[in-house]
PDB file of N, CA and C in Angstrom:
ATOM      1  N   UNK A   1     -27.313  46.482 -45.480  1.00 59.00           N
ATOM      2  CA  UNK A   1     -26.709  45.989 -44.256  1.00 59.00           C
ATOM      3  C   UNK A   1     -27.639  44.982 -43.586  1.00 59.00           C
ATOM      4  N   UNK A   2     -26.950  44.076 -43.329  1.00 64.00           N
ATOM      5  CA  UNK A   2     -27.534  43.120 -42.520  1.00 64.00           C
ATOM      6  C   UNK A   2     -27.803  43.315 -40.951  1.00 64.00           C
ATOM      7  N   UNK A   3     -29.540  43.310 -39.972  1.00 80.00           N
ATOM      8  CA  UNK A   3     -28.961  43.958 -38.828  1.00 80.00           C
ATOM      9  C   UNK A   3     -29.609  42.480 -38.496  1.00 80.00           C
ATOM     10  N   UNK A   4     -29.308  42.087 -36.790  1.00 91.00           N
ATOM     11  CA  UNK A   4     -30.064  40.783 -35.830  1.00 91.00           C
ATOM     12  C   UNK A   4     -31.658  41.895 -35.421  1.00 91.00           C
ATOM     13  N   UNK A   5     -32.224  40.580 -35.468  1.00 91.00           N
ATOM     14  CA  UNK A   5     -33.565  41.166 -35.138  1.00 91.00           C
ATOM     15  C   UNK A   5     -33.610  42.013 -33.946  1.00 91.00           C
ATOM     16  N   UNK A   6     -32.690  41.971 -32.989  1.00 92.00           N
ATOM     17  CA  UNK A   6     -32.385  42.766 -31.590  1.00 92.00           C
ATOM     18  C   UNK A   6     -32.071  43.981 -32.305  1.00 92.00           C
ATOM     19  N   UNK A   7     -31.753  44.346 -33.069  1.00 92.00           N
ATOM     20  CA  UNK A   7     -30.939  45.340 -33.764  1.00 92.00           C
ATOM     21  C   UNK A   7     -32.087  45.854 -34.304  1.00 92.00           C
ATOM     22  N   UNK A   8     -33.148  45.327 -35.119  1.00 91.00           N
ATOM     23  CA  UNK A   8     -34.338  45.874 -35.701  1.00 91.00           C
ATOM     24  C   UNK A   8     -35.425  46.806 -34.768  1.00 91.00           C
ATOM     25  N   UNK A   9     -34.921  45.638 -33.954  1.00 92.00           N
ATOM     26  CA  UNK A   9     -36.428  45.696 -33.036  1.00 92.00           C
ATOM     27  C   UNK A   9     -35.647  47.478 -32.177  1.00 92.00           C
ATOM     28  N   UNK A  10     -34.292  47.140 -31.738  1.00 92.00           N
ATOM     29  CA  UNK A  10     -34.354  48.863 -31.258  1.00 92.00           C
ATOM     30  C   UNK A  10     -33.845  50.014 -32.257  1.00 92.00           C
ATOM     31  N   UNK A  11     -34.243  49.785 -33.443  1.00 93.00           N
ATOM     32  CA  UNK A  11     -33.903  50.736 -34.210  1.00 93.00           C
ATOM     33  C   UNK A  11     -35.626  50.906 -34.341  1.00 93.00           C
ATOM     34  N   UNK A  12     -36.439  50.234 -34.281  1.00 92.00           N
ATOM     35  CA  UNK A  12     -37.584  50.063 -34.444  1.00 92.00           C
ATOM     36  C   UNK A  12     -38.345  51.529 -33.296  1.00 92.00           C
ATOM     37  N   UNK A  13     -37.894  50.712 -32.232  1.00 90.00           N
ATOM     38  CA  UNK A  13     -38.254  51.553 -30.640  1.00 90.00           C
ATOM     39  C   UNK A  13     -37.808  52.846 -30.569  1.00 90.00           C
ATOM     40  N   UNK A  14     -36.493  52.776 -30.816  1.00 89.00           N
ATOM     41  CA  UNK A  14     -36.152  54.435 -30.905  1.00 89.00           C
ATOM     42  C   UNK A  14     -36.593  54.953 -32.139  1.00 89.00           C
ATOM     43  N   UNK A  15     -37.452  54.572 -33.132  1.00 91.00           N
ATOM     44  CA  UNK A  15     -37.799  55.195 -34.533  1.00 91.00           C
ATOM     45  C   UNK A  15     -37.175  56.084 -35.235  1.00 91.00           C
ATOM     46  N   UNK A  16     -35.866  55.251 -35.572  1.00 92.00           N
ATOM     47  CA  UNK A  16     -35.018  56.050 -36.067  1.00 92.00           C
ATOM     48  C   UNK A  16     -34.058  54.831 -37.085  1.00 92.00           C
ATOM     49  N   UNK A  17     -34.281  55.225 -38.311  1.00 93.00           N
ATOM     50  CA  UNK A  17     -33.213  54.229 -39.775  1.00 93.00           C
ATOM     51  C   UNK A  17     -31.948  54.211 -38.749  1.00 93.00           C
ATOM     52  N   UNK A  18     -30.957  53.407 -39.349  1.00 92.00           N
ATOM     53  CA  UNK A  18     -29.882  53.128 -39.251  1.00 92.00           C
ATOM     54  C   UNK A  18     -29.014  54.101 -38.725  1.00 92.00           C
ATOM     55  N   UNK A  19     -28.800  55.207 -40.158  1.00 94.00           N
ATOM     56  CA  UNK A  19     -28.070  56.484 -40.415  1.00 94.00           C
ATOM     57  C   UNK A  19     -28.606  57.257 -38.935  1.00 94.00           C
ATOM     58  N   UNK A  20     -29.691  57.546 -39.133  1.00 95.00           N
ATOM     59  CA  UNK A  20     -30.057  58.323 -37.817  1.00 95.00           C
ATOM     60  C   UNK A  20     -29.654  58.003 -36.557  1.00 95.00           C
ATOM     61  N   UNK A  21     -29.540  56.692 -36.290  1.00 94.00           N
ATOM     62  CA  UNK A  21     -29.517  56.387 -35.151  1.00 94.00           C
ATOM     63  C   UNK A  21     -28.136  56.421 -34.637  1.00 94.00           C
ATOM     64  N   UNK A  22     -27.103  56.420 -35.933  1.00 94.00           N
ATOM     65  CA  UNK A  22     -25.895  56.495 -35.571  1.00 94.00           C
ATOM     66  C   UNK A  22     -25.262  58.123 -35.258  1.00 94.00           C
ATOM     67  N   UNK A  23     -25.659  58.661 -36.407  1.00 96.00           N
ATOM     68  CA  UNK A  23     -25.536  60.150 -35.883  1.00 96.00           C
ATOM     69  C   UNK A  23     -25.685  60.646 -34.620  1.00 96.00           C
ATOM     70  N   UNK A  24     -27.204  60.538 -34.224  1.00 94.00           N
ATOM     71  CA  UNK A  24     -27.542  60.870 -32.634  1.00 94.00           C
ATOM     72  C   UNK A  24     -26.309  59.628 -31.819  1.00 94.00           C
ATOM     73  N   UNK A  25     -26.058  58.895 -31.635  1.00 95.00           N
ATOM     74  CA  UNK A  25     -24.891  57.943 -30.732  1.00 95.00           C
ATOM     75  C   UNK A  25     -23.947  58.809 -30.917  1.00 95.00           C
ATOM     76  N   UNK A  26     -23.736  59.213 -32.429  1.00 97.00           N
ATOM     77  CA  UNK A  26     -22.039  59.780 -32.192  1.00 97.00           C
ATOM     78  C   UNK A  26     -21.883  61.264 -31.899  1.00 97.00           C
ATOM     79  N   UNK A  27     -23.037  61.622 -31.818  1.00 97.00           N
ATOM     80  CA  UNK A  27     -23.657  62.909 -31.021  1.00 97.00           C
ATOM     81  C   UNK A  27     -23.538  63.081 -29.793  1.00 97.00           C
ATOM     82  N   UNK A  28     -24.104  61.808 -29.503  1.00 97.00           N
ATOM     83  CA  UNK A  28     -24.200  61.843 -27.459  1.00 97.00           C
ATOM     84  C   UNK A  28     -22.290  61.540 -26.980  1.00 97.00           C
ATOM     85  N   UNK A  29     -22.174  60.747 -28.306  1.00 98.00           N
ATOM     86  CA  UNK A  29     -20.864  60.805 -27.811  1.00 98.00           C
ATOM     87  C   UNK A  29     -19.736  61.520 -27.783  1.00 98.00           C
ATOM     88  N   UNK A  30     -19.786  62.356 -28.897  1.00 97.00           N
ATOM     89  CA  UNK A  30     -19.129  63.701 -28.617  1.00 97.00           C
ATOM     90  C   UNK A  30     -19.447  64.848 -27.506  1.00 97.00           C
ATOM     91  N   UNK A  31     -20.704  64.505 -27.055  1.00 97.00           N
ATOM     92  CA  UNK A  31     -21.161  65.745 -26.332  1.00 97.00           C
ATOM     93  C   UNK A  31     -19.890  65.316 -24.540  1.00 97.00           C
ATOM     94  N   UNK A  32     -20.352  63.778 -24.665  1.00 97.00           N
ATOM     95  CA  UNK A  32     -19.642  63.239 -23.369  1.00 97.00           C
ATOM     96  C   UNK A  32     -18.610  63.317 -23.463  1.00 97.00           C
ATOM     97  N   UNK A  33     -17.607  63.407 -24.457  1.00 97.00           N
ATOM     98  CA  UNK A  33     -16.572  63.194 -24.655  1.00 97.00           C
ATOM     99  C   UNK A  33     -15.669  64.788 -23.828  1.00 97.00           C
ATOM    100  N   UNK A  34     -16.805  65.680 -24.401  1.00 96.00           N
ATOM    101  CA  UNK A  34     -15.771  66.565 -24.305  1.00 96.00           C
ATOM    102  C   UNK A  34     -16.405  67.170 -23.001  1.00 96.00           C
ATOM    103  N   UNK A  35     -16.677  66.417 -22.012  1.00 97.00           N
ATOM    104  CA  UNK A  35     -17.675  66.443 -20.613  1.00 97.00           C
ATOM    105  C   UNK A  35     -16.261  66.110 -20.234  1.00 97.00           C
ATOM    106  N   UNK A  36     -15.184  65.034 -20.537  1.00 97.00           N
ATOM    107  CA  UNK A  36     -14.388  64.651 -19.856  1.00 97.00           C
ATOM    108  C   UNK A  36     -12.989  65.956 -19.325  1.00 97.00           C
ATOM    109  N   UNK A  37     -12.640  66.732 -20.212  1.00 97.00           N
ATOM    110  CA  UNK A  37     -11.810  67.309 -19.314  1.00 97.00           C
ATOM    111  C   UNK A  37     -12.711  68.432 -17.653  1.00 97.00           C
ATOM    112  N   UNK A  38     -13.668  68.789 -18.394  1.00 97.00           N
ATOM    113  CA  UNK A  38     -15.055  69.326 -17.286  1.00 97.00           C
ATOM    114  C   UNK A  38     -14.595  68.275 -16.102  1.00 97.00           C
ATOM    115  N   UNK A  39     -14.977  67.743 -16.457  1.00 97.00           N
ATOM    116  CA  UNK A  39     -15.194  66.397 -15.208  1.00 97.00           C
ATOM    117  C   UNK A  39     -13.603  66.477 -14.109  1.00 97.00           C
ATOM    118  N   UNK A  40     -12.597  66.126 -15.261  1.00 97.00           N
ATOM    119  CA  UNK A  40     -11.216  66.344 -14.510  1.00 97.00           C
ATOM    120  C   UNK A  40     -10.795  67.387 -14.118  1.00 97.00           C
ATOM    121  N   UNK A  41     -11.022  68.603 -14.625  1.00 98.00           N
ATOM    122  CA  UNK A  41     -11.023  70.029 -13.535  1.00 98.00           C
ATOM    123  C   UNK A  41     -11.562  70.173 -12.442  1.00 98.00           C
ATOM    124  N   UNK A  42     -13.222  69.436 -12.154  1.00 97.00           N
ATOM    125  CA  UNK A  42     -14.375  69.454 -11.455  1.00 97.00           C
ATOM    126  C   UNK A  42     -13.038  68.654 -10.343  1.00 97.00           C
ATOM    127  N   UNK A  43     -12.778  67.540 -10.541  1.00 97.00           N
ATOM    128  CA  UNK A  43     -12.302  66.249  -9.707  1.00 97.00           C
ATOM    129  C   UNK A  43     -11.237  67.389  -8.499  1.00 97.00           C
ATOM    130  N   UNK A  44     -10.656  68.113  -8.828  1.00 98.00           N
ATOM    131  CA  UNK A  44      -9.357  68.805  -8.193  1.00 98.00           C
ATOM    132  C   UNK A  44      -9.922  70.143  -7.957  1.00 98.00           C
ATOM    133  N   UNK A  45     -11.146  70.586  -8.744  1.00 98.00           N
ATOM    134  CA  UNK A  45     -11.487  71.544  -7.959  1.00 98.00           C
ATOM    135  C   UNK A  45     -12.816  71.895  -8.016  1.00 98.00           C
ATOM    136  N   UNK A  46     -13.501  71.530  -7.731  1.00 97.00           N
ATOM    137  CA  UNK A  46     -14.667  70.987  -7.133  1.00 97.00           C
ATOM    138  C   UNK A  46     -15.867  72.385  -7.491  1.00 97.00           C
ATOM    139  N   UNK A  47     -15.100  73.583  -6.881  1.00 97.00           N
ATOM    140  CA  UNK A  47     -16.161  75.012  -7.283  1.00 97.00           C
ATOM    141  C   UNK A  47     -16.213  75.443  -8.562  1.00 97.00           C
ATOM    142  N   UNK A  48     -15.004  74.726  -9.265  1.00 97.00           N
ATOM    143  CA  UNK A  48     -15.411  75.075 -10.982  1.00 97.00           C
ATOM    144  C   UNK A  48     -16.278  73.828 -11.574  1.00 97.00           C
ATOM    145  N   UNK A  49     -17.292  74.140 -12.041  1.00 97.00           N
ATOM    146  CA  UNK A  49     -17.918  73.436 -12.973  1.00 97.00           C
ATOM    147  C   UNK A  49     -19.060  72.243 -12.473  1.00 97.00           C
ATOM    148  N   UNK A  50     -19.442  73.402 -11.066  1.00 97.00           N
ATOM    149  CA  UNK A  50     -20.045  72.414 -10.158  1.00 97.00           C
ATOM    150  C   UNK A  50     -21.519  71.461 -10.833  1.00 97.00           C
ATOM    151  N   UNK A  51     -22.268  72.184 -11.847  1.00 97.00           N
ATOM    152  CA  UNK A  51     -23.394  71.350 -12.516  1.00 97.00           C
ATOM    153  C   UNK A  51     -23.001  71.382 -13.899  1.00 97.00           C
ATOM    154  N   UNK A  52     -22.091  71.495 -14.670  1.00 97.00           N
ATOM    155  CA  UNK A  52     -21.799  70.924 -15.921  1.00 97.00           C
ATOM    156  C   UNK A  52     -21.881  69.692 -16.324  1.00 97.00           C
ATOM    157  N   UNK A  53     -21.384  69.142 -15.685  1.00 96.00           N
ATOM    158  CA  UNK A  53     -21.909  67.725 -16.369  1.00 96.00           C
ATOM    159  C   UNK A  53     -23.286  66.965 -16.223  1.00 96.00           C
ATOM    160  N   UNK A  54     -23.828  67.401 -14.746  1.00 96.00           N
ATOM    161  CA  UNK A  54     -24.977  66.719 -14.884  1.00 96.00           C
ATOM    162  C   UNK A  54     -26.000  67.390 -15.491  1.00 96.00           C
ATOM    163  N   UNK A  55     -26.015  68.609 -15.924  1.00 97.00           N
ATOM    164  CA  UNK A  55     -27.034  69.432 -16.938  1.00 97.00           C
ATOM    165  C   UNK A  55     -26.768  68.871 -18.304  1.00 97.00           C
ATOM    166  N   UNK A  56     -25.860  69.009 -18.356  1.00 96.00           N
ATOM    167  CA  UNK A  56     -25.827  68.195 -19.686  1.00 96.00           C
ATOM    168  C   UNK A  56     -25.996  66.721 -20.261  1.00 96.00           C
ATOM    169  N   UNK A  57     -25.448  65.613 -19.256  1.00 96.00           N
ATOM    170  CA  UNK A  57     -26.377  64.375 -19.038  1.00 96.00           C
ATOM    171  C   UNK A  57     -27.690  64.503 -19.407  1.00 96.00           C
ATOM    172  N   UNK A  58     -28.481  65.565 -17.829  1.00 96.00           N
ATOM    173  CA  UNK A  58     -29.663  65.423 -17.877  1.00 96.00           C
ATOM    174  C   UNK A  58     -30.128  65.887 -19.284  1.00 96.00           C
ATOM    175  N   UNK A  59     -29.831  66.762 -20.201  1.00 96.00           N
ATOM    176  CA  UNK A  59     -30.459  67.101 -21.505  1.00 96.00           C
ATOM    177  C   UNK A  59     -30.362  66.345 -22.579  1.00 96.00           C
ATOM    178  N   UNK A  60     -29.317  65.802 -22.414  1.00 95.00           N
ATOM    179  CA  UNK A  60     -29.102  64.572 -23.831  1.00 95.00           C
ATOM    180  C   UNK A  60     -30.336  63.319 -22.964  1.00 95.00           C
ATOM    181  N   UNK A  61     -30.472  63.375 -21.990  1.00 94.00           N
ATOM    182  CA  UNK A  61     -31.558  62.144 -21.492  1.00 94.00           C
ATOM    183  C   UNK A  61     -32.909  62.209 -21.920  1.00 94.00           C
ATOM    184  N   UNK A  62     -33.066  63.795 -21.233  1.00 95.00           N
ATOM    185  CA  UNK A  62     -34.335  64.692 -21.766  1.00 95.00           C
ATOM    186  C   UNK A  62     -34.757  65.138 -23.300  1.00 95.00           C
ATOM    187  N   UNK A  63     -33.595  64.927 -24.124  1.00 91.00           N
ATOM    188  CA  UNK A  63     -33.715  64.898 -25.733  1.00 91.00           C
ATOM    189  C   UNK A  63     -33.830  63.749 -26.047  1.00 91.00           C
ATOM    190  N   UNK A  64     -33.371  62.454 -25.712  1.00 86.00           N
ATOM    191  CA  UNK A  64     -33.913  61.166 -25.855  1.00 86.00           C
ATOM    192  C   UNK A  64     -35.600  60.740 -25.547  1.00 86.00           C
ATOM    193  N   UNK A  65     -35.792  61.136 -25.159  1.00 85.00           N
ATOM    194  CA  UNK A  65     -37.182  60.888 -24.178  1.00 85.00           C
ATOM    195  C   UNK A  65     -37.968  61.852 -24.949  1.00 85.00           C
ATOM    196  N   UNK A  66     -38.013  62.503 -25.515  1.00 75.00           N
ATOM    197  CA  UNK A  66     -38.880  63.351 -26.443  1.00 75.00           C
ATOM    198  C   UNK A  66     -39.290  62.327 -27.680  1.00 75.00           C
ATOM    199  N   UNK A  67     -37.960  61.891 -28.215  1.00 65.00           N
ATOM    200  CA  UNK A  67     -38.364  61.179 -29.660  1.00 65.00           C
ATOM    201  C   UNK A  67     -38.850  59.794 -29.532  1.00 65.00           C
TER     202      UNK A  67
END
């Protein structure tokens, strides 16, 4: 695969091949994904699910920041 040097350089920074780097993305993105009905229960009722989403933000941030 052909990547732009922008592309090198943060596959470089986050030290992580290609494969890896996509896994963890489609990782974070499943995790958010399914943050979204959380979120729309939260919206209408406010006492369910009062730190779910931002604990979990904050840990996928805090698992970034490790590697």
């Amino acid at each position: 695969l052909m990547f732009s040097a922008k592309c090198k350089e943060h596959l470089n920074n986050a030290n992580e091949t290609p494969l890896k780097h996509m896994a963890e993305a489609l990782k974070i993105a499943a995790k958010l994904q399914m943050l979204v009905p959380v979120l729309l229960v939260h919206s209408v009722a406010p006492s369910l699910f009062p730190t779910t989403a931002s604990v979990v933000m904050a840990d996928i941030l805090k698992s970034r920041k490790k590697k």
